[in-house]
Short mmCIF file of C-alpha atoms in Angstrom, two decimals:
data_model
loop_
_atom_site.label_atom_id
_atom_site.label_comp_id
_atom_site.label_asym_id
_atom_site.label_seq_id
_atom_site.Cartn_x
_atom_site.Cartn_y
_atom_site.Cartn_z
CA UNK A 131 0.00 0.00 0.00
CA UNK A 132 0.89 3.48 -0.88
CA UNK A 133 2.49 4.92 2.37
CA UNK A 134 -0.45 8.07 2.49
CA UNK A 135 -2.19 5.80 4.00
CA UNK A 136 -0.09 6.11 7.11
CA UNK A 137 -0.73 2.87 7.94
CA UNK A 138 1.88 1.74 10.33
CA UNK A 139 4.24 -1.81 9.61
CA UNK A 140 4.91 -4.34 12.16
CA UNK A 141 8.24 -3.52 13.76
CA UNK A 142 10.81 -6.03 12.16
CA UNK A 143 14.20 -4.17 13.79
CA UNK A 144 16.21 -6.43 16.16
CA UNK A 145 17.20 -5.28 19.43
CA UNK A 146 20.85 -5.45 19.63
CA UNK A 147 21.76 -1.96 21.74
CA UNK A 148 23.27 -3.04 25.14
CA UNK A 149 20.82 -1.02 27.87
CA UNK A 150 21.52 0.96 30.62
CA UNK A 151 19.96 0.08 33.84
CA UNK A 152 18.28 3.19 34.25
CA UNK A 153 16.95 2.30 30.21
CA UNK A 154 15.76 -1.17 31.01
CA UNK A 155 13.30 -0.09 33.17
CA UNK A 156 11.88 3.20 31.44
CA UNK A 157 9.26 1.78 29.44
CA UNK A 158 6.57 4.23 30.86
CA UNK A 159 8.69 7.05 30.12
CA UNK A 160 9.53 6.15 26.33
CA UNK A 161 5.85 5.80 26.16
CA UNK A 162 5.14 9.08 27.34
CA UNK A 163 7.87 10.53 24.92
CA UNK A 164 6.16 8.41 21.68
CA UNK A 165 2.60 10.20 22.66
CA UNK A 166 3.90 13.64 23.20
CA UNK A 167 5.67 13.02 19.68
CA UNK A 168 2.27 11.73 17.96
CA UNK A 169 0.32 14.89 19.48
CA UNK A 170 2.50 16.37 17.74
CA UNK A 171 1.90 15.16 14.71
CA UNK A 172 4.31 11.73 13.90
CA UNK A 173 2.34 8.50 13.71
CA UNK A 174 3.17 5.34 16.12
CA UNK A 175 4.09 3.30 13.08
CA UNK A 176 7.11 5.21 12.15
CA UNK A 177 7.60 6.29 16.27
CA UNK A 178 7.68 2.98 17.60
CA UNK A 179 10.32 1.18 15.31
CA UNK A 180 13.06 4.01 16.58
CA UNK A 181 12.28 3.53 19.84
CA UNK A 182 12.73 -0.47 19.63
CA UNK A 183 16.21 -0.87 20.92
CA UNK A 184 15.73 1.31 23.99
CA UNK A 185 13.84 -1.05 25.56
CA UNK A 186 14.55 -4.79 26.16
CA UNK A 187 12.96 -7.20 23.75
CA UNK A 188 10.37 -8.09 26.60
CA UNK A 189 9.11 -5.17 27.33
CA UNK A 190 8.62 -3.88 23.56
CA UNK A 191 5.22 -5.23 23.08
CA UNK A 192 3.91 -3.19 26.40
CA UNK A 193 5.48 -0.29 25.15
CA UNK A 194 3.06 -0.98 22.00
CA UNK A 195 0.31 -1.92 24.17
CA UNK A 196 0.66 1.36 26.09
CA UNK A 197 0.98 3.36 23.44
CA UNK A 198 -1.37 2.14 20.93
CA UNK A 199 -4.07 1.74 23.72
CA UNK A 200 -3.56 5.27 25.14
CA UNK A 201 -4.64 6.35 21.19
CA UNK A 202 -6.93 4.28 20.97
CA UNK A 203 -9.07 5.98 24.22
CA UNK A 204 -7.22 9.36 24.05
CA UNK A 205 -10.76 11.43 24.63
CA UNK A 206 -11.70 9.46 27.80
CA UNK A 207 -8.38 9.79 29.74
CA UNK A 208 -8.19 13.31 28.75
CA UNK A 209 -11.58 13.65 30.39
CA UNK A 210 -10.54 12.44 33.53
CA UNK A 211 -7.67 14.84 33.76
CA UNK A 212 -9.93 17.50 33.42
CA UNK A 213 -11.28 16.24 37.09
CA UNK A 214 -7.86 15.61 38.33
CA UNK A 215 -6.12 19.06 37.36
CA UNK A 216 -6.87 22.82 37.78
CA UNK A 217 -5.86 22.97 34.01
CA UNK A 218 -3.83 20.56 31.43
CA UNK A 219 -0.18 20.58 31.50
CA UNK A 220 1.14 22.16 28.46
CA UNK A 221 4.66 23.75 27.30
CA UNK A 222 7.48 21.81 28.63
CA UNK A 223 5.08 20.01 31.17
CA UNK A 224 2.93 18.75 28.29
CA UNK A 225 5.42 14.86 28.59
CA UNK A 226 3.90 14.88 32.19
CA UNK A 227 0.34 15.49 30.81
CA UNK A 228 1.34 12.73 28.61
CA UNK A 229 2.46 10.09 31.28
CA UNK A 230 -0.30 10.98 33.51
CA UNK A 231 -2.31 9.57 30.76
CA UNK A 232 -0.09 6.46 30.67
CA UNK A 233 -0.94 5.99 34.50
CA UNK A 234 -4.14 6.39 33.72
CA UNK A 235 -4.88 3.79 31.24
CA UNK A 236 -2.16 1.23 33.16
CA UNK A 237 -5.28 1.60 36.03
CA UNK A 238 -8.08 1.62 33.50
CA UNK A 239 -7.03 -0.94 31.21
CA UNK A 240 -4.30 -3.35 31.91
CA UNK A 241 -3.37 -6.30 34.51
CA UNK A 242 -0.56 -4.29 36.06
CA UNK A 243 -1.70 -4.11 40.17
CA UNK A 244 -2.75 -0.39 40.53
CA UNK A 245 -0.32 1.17 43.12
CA UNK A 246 2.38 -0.63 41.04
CA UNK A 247 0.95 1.48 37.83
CA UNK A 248 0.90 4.52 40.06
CA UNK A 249 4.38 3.74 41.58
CA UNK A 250 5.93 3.27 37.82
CA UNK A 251 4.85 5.87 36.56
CA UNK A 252 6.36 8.25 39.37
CA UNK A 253 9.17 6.60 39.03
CA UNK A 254 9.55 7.42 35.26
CA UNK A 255 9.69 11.11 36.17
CA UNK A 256 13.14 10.98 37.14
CA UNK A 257 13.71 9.56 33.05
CA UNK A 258 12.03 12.14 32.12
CA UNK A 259 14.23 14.63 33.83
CA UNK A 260 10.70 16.35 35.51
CA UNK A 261 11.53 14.84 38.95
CA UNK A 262 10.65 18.26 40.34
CA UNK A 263 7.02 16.86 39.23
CA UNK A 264 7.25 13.73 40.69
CA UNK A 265 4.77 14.76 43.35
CA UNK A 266 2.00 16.02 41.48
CA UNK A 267 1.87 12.81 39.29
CA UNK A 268 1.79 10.94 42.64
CA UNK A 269 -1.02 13.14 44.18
CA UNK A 270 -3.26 13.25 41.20
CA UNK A 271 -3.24 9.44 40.04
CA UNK A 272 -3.76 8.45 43.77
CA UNK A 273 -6.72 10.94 43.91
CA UNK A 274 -8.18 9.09 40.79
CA UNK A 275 -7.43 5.54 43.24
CA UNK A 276 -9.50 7.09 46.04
CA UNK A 277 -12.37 8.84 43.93
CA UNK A 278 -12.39 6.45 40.76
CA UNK A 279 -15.81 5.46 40.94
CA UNK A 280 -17.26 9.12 41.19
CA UNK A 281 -15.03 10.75 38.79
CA UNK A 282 -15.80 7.68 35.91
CA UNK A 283 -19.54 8.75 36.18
CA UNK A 284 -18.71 12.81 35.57
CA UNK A 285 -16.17 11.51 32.63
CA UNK A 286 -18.69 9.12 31.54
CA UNK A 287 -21.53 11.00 31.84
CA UNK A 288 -21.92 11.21 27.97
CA UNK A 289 -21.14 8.58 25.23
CA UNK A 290 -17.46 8.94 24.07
CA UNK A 291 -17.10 8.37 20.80
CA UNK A 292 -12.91 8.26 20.87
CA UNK A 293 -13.07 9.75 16.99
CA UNK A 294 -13.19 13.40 15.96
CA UNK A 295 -16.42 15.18 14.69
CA UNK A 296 -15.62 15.68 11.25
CA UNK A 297 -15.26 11.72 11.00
CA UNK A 298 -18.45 11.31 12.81
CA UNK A 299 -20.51 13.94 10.75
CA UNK A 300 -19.16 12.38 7.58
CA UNK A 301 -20.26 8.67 8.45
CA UNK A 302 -23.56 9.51 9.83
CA UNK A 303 -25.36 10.72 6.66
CA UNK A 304 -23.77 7.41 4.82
CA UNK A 305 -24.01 4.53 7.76
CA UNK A 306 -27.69 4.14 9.90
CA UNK A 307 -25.09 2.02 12.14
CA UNK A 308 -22.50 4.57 12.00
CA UNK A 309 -22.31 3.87 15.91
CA UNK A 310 -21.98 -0.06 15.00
CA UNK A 311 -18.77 1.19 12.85
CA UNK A 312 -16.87 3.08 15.91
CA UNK A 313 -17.35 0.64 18.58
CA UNK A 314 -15.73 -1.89 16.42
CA UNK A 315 -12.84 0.95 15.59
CA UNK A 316 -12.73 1.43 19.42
CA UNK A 317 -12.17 -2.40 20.18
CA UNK A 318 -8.71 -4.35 19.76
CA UNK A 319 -8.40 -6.05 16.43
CA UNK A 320 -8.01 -9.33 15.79
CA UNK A 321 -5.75 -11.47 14.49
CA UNK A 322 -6.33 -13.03 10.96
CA UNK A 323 -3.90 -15.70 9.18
CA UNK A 324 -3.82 -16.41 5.50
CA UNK A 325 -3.30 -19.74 4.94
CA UNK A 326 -0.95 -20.21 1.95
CA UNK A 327 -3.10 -21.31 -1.20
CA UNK A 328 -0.53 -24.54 -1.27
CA UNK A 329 -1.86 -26.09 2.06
CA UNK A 330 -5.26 -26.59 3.22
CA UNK A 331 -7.06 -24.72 5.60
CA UNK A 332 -7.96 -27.53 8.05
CA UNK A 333 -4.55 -29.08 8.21
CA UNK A 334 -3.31 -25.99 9.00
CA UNK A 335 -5.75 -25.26 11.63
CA UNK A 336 -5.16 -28.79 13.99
CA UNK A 337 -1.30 -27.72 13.17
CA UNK A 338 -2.21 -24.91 15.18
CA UNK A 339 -4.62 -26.86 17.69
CA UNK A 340 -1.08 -28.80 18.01
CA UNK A 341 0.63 -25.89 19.68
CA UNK A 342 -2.28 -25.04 21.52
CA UNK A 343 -3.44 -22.11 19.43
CA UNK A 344 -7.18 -21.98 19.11
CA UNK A 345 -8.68 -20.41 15.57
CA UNK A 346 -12.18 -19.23 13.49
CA UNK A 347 -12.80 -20.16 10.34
CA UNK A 348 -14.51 -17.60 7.67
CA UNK A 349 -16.39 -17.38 4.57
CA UNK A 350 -12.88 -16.92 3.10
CA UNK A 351 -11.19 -20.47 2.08
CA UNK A 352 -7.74 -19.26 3.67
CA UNK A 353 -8.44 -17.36 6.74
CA UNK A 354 -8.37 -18.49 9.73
CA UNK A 355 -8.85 -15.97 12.99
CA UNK A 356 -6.39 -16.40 16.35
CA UNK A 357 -9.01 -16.34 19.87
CA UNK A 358 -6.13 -15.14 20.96
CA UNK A 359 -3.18 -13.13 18.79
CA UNK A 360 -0.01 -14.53 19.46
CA UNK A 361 3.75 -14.14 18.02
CA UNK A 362 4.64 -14.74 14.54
CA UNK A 363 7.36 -17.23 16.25
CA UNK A 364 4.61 -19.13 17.98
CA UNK A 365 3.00 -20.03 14.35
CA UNK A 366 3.99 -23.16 12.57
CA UNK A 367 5.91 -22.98 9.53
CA UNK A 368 6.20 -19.17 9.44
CA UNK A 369 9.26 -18.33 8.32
CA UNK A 370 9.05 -20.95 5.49
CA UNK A 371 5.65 -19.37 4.17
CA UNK A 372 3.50 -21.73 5.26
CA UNK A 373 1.10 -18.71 6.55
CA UNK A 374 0.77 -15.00 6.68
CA UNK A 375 -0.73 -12.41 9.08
CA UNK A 376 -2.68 -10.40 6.79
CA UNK A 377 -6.77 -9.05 7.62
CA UNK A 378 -9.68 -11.37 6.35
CA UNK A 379 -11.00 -8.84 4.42
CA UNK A 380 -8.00 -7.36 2.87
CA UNK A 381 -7.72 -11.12 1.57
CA UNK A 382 -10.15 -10.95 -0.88
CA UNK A 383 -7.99 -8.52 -2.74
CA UNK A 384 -6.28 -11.36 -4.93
CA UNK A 385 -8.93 -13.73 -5.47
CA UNK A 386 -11.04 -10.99 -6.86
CA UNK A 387 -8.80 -10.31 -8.96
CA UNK A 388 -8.96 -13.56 -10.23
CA UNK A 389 -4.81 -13.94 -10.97
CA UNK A 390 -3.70 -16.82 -14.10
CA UNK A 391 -0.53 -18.51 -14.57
CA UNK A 392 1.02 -16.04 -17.95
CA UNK A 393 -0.72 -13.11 -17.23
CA UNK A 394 1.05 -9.92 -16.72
CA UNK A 395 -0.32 -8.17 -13.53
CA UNK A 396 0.79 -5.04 -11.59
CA UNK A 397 0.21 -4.78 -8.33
CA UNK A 398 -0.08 -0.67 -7.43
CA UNK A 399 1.27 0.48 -4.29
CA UNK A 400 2.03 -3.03 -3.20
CA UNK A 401 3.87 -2.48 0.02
CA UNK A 402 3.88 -4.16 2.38
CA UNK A 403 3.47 -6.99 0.12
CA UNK A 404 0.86 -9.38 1.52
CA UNK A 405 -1.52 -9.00 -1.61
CA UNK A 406 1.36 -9.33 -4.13
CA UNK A 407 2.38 -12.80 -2.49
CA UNK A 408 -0.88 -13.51 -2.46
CA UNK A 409 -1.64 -13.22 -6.24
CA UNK A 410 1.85 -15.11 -6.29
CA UNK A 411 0.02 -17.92 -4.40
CA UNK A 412 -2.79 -18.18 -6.55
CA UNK A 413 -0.56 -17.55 -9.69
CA UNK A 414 2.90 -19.18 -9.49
CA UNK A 415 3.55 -18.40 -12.78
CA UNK A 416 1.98 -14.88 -13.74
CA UNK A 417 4.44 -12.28 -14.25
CA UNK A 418 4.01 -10.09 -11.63
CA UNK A 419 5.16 -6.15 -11.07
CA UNK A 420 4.86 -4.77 -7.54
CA UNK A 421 5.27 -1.21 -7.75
CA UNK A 422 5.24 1.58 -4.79
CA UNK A 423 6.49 5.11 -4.01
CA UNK A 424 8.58 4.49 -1.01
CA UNK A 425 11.97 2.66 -1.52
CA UNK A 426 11.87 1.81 2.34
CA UNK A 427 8.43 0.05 2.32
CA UNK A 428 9.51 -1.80 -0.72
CA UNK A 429 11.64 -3.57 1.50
CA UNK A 430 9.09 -5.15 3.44
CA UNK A 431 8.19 -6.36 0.04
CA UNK A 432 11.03 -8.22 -0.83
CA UNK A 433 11.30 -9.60 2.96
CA UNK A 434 7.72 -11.06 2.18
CA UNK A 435 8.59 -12.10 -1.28
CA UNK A 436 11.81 -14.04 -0.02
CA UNK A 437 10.05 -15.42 3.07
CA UNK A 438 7.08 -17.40 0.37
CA UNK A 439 10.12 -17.99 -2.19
CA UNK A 440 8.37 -16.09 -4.31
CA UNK A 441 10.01 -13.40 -7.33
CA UNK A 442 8.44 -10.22 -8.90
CA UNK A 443 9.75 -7.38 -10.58
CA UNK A 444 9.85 -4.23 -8.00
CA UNK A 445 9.72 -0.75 -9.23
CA UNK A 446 10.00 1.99 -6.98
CA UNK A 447 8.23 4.88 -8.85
CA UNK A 448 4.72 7.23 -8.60
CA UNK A 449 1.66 5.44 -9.68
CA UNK A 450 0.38 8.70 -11.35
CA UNK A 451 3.17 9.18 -13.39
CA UNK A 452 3.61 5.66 -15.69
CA UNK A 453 5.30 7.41 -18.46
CA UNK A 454 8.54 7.57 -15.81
CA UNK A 455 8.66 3.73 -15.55
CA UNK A 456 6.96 1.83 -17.94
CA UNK A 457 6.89 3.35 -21.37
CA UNK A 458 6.69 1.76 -24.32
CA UNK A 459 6.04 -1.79 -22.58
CA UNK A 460 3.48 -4.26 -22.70
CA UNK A 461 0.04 -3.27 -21.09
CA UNK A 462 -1.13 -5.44 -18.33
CA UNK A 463 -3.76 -7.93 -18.06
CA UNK A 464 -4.33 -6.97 -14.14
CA UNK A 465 -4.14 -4.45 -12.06
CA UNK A 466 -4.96 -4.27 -8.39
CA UNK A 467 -5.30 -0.20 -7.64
CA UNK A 468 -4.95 -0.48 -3.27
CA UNK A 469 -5.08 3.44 -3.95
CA UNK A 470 -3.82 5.53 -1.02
CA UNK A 471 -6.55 6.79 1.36
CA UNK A 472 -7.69 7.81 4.53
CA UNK A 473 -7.08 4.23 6.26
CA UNK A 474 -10.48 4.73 8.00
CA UNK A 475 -11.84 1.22 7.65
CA UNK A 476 -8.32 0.20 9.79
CA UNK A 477 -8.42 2.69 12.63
CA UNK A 478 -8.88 -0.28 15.03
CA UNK A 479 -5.55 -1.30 13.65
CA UNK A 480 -3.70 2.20 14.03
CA UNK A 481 -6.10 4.04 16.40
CA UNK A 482 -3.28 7.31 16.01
CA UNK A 483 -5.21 7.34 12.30
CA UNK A 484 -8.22 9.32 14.60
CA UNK A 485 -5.65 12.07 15.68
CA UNK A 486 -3.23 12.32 12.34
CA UNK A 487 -5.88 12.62 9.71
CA UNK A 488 -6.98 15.66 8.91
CA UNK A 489 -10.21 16.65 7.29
CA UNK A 490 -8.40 18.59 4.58
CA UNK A 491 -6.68 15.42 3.57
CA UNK A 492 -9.93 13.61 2.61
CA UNK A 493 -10.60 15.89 -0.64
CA UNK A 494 -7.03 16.02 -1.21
CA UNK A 495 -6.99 12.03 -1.33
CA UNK A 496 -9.88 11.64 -3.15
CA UNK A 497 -7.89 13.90 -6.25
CA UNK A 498 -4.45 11.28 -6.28
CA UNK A 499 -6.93 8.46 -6.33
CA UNK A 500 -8.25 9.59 -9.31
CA UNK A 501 -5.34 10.51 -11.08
CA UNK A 502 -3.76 7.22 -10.40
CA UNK A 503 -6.94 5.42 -11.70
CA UNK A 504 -6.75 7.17 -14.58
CA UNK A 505 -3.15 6.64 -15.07
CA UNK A 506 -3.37 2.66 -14.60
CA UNK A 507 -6.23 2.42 -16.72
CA UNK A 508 -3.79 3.60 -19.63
CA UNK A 509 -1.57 0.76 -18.37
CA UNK A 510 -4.53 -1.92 -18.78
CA UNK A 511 -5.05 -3.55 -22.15
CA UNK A 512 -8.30 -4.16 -23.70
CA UNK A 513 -10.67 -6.95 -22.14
CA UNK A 514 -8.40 -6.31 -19.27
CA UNK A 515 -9.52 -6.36 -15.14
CA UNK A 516 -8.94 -3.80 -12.84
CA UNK A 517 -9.43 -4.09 -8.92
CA UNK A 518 -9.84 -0.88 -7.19
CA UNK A 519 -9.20 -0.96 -3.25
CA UNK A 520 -8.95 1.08 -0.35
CA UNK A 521 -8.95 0.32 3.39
CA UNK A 522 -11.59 3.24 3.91
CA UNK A 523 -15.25 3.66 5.09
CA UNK A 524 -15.52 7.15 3.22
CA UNK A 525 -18.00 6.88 0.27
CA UNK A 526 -15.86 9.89 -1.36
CA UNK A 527 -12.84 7.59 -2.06
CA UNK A 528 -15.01 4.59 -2.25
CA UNK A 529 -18.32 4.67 -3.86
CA UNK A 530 -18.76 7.96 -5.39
CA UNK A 531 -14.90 7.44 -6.92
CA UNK A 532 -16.13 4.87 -8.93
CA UNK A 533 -19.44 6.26 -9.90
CA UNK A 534 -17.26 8.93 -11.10
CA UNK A 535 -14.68 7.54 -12.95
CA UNK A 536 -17.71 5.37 -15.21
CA UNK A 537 -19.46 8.46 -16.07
CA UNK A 538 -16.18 9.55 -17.56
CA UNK A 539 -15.23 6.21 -18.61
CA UNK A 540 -17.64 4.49 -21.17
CA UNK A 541 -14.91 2.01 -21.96
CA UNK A 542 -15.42 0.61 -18.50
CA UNK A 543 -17.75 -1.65 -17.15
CA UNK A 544 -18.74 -2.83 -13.45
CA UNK A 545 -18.41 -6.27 -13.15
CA UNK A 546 -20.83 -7.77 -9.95
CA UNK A 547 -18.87 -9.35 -7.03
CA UNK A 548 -19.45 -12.65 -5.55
CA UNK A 549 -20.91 -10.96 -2.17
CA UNK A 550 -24.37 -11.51 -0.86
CA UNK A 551 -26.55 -8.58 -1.36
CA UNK A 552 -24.85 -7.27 -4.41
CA UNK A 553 -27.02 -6.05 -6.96
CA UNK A 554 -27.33 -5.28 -10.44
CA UNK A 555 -27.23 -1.34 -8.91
CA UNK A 556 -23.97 -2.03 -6.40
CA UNK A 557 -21.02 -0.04 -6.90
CA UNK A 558 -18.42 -2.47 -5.44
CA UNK A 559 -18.85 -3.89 -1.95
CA UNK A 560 -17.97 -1.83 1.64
CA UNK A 561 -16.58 -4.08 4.35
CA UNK A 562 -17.18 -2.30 7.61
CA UNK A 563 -15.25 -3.37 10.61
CA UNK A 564 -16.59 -5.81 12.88
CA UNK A 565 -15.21 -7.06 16.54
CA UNK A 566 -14.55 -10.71 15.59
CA UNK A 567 -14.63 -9.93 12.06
CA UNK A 568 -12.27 -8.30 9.12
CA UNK A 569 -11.36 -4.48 8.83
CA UNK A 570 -13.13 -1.81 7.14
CA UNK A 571 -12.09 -2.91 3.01
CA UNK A 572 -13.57 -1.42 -0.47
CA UNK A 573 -13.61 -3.19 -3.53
CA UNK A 574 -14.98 -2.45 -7.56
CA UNK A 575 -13.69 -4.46 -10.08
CA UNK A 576 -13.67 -3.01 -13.78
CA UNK A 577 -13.52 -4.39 -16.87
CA UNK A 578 -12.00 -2.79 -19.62
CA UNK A 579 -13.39 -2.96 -23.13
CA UNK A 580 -11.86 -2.08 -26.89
CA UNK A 581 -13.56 1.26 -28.41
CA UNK A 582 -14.61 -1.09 -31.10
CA UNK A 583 -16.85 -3.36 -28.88
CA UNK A 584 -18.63 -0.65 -27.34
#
């Protein structure tokens, strides 16, 4: 996927930097620093990675935790500070407005022992070189021990949504259930698997049931849902392919697009690379092109690539501009379009989406999606499929993109997908995200036809 989407990568680095002492044990201080730095405007996925080898390997995935939890419920905590300060802590005391908030969802949220959370996070002051504030964090996240109870019922006197407005007021004209879609963003995601196409489902799953992991099965003949996520490590036969982490619903990408051995497909901002192995899987022999703008996210590509044995040609090069990288060659007889967008349907995922994302952006978005569906459908030859995709809820990018580009388009036509409740009248099918269910995925698949046949 096209890195606009700012959707964040799983953190691959290794931890070789020999710690400190006083580093070992500052995980609620680094988290502090990786919120201040996101309020600022930097997203987790690109935060978190730098921060990996200041902590020890067993304590990275509760610096995630912290982190991505404190995003995820941002509104709430910042509610209850209201109760437990005079005013918020802002200037130079804005990382100690920021670790109170770590305290606070430690208490609210987690398994650590409360005056442990409140004694850690004191602690961390002296990291954090604000020692002369050491009492104040003390004194206000003991008050919230002692008056918890009555100052949840002020906070929660009204329904907290945990998005902003402008994302609110643009799903409720579109979605009935628009509440339905943010209580799923506002839960932890799940864990999906992709089985690989080789190897079947079931003797995957009691390979699994082996090493006590427990699984769903879905609609979807390779995906298979963890009850309970676990490490890539723990998985059998991950590093030799056998199975990929990748969302149920992002899944569907490749078999609608309905790969063959021979064909020449590109795959459009491909990175990370899940749905160009995945066409791989189905298509062992298609020539395949994985193209995106970022040379760093391109590696994650060939890591996936290597990891399934798999080989595709990798461009690193704009989308909108084809003319730069594939002139006068052979048009293809696929393309999968995972445009960049808003990464709304995935805020569950990357809950920092809520506070990065700007409403500006959406219009802005909606205008490179276009011009990079224009510019692949140049690329496509007649007769030829193309599968536009987004991992967004918006009907601008979705929906009303495609209604768009077919006015302008009578060369293309909208071919049904295999989803129940599609209609003659559907343009494409919205996933929405659901709790024990896939992320929040669009999908219209076009058909291309000669001048001459229409």
């Amino acid at each position: 996927m096209n890195s606009s989407k700012k959707k964040p990568s799983r953190p691959v680095m290794k931890n070789t930097k020999k710690l400190s002492k006083n580093e070992a044990c500052n995980v609620r201080a680094l988290a502090a620093e990786i919120l201040l730095k996101m309020q600022q405007g930097q997203s987790l996925s690109a935060l978190l990675p730098e921060y990996q080898n200041r902590v020890p390997a067993k304590d990275f995935p509760l610096l995630q935790e912290i982190t991505f939890g404190v995003a995820r419920v941002l509104p709430r905590l910042e509610k209850i500070l209201t109760y437990l300060l005079d005013k918020p802590l802002k200037g130079k005391t804005r990382i100690v407005q920021c670790l109170l908030l770590v305290g606070l969802y430690q208490i609210l949220y987690t398994r650590v022992p409360e005056f442990a959370a409140v004694d850690e996070v004191v602690n961390a002051t002296k990291s954090l070189k604000v020692d002369n504030m050491r009492a104040l964090v003390n004194a206000v996240l003991r008050r919230f021990l002692r008056e918890k109870e009555e100052i949840l019922t002020k906070a929660d006197k009204h329904w907290h949504t945990m998005h902003p407005d402008w994302f609110i007021n643009l799903l409720k004209p579109v979605y009935p259930n628009w509440r339905e879609i943010i209580e799923a963003n506002n839960q932890k995601p799940p864990m999906w698997l992709r089985v690989n196409a080789k190897i079947a489902r079931d003797d995957y799953r009691q390979a699994l049931q082996a090493n006590g992991i427990e699984t769903a099965t879905d609609l979807h003949p390779q995906a298979l849902r963890l009850l309970e996520a676990c490490g890539v490590q723990k998985l059998p036969n991950f590093d030799e392919g056998d199975v990929t982490v990748q969302d149920v619903h992002a899944q569907w990408a490749a078999r609608l697009l309905e790969p063959q051995n021979g064909e020449l497909i590109l795959d459009a901002c491909a990175a990370p690379g899940g749905k160009t192995t995945h066409i791989l899987e189905l298509a062992p022999e298609a020539q395949v092109v994985a193209l995106d703008v970022e040379e760093n996210r391109l590696k994650r590509v060939r890591e996936n690539l290597a990891r399934l044995k798999q080989s595709a040609e990798i461009i690193c090069a704009d989308a909108s501009n084809p003319q730069a990288w594939w002139k006068n060659k052979p048009q293809f007889d696929k393309i999968l379009l995972d445009a960049p967008c808003s990464a709304t349907g995935v805020i569950r995922r990357h809950p920092d989406i809520k506070w990065l994302r700007q409403p500006e952006d959406i219009p802005q978005l909606v205008a490179l999606q276009y011009k990079i569906l224009e510019a692949m459908w140049t690329l496509l030859k007649d007769n030829g499929t193309l599968l536009y995709a987004t991992c967004s809820v918006l009907a601008q990018e979705n929906r009303q993109q495609i209604e768009r580009f077919l006015k302008a388009h009578p060369d293309a036509e909208l071919v049904m997908l295999p989803f129940a409740g599609q209609t003659a009248e559907s343009v494409g099918q919205q996933f929405l995200p659901q709790p024990d269910g896939g992320d929040g995925f669009f999908y219209a698949k076009l058909k291309k036809h000669s001048k001459e046949s229409k």
